Coordinates of C-alpha atoms in Angstrom, one line a residue:
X1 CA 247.7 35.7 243.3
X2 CA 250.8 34.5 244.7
X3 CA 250.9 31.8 241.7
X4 CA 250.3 34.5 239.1
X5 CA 253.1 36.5 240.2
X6 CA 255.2 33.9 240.2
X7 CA 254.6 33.4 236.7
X8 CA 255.9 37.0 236.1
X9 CA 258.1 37.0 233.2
X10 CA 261.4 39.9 232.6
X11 CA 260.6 42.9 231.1
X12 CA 262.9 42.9 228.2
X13 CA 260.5 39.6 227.4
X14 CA 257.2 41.9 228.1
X15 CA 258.5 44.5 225.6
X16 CA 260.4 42.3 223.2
X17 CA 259.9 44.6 220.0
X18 CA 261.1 41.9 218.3
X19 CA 258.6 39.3 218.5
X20 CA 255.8 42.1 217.3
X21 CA 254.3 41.0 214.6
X22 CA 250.6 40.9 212.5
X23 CA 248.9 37.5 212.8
X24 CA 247.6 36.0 209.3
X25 CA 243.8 35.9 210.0
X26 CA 241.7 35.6 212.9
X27 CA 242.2 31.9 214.3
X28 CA 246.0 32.6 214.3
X29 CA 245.4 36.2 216.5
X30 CA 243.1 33.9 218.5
X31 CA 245.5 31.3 219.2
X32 CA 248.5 33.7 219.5
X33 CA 246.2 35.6 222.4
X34 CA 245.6 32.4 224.6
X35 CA 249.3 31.4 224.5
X36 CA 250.2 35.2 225.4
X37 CA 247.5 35.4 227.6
X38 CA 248.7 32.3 229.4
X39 CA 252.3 33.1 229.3
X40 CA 252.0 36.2 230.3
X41 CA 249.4 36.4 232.9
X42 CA 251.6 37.7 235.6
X43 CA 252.8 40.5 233.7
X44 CA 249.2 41.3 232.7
X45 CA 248.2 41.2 236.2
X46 CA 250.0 44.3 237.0
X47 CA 248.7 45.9 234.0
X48 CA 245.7 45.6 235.7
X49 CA 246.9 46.5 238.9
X50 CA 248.7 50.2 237.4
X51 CA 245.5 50.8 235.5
X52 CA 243.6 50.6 239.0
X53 CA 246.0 52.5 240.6
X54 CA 246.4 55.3 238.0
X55 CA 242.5 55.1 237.9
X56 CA 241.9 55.9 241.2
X57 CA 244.7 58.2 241.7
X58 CA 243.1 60.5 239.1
X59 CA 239.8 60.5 240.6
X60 CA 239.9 62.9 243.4
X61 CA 236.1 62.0 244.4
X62 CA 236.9 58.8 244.4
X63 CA 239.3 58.9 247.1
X64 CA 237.6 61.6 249.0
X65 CA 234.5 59.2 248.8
X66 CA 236.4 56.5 250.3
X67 CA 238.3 57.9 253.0
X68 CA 235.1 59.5 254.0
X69 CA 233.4 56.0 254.5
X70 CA 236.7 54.2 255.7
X71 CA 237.9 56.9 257.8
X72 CA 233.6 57.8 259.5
X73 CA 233.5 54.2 259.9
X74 CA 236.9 54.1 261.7
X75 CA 236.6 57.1 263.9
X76 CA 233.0 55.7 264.8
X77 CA 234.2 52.4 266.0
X78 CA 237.3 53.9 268.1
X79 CA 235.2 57.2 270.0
X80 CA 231.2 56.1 269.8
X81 CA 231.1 52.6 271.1
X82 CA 228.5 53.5 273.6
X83 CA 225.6 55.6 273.5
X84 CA 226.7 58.9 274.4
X85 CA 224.2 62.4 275.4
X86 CA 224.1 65.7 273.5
X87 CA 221.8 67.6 274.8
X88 CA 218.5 66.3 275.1
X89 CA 218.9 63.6 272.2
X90 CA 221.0 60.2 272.9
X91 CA 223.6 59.1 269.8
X92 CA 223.8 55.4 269.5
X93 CA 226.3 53.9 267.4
X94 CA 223.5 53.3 264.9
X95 CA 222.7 56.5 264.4
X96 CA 226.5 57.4 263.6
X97 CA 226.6 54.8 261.1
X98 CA 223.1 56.2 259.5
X99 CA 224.2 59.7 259.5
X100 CA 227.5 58.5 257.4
X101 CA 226.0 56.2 254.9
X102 CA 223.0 58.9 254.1
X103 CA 226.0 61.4 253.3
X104 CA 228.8 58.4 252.0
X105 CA 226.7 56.9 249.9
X106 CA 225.7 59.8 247.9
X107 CA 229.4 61.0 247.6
X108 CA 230.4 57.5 246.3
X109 CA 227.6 57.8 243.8
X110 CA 228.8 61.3 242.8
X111 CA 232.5 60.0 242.1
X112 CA 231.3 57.7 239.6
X113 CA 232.7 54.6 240.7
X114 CA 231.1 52.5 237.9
X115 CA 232.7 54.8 235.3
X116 CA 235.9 54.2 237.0
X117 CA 235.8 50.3 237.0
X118 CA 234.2 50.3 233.2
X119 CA 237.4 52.4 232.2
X120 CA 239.7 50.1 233.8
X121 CA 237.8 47.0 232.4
X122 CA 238.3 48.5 229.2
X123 CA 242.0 49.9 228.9
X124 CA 243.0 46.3 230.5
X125 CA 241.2 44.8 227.8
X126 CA 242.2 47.1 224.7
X127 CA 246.1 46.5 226.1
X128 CA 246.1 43.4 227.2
X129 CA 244.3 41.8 223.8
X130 CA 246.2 44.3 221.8
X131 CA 249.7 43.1 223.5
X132 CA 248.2 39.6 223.2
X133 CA 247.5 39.8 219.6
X134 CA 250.9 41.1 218.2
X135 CA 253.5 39.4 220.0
X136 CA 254.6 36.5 218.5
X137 CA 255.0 33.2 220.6
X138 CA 258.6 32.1 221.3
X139 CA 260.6 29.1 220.5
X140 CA 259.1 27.5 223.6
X141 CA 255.7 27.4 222.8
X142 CA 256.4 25.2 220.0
X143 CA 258.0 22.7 221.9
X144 CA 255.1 22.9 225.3
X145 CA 253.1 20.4 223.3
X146 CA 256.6 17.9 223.0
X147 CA 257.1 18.3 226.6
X148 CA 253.6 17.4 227.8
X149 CA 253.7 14.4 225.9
X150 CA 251.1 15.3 223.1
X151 CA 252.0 15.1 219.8

């Protein structure tokens, strides 16, 4: 990740309306979206990343799902690490974690986690392609292939 981010690019380059233009046919929108795709992976990265965020943010179930799991399984750890009494019937940490995946699970199912992941699959994909598609490749582009040594 650290490499990808490095590659981020400014955002007055991201959002050049400028450089938005309709590619000729299919092969040029094809080679247009590998260049951008390449050039700016960084930037599309953290369109990824907002997506995801936004994504869960919005999905109160989600969250309440999650904390429920991270937070049982954290509480569980730090107070049960030895079998304790109450009343007749000894709780082992085994039981604990039982009793919280037979109600987690469920919740996490409820929240529609798949849904959640398919949405951000597919806004990433409808931006990123769409961006992709419709900005045209700079001056530099044209001369990578100079610079590599391939003519």
């Amino acid at each position: 990740q650290e490499t990808r981010l490095s590659t981020l690019r400014p955002v007055t380059e991201f959002f050049d309306y400028n450089r938005i233009s309709r590619p000729a046919d299919l092969n040029t929108a094809t080679q247009v979206c590998l260049h951008a795709v390449r050039y700016f992976s960084g930037n599309y990265l953290l369109v990824v990343i907002a997506l995801s965020v936004y994504a869960l943010i919005t999905n109160r179930y989600l969250i309440f799902a999650l904390v429920f799991l991270v937070g049982g399984f954290i509480a569980i750890n730090k107070w049960a690490p030895e079998p304790m009494q109450v009343g007749e019937h000894v709780v082992t940490q085994k039981s604990l974690y039982t009793v919280l995946f037979v109600v987690g699970i469920p919740l996490v199912w409820w929240a529609e986690p798949f849904g959640t992941l398919f949405w951000v699959i597919g806004s990433s994909l409808i931006l990123i392609l769409g961006h992709a598609a419709l900005v045209e490749p700079g001056v530099e582009s044209e001369y990578s292939e100079l610079e590599a040594g391939q003519v």
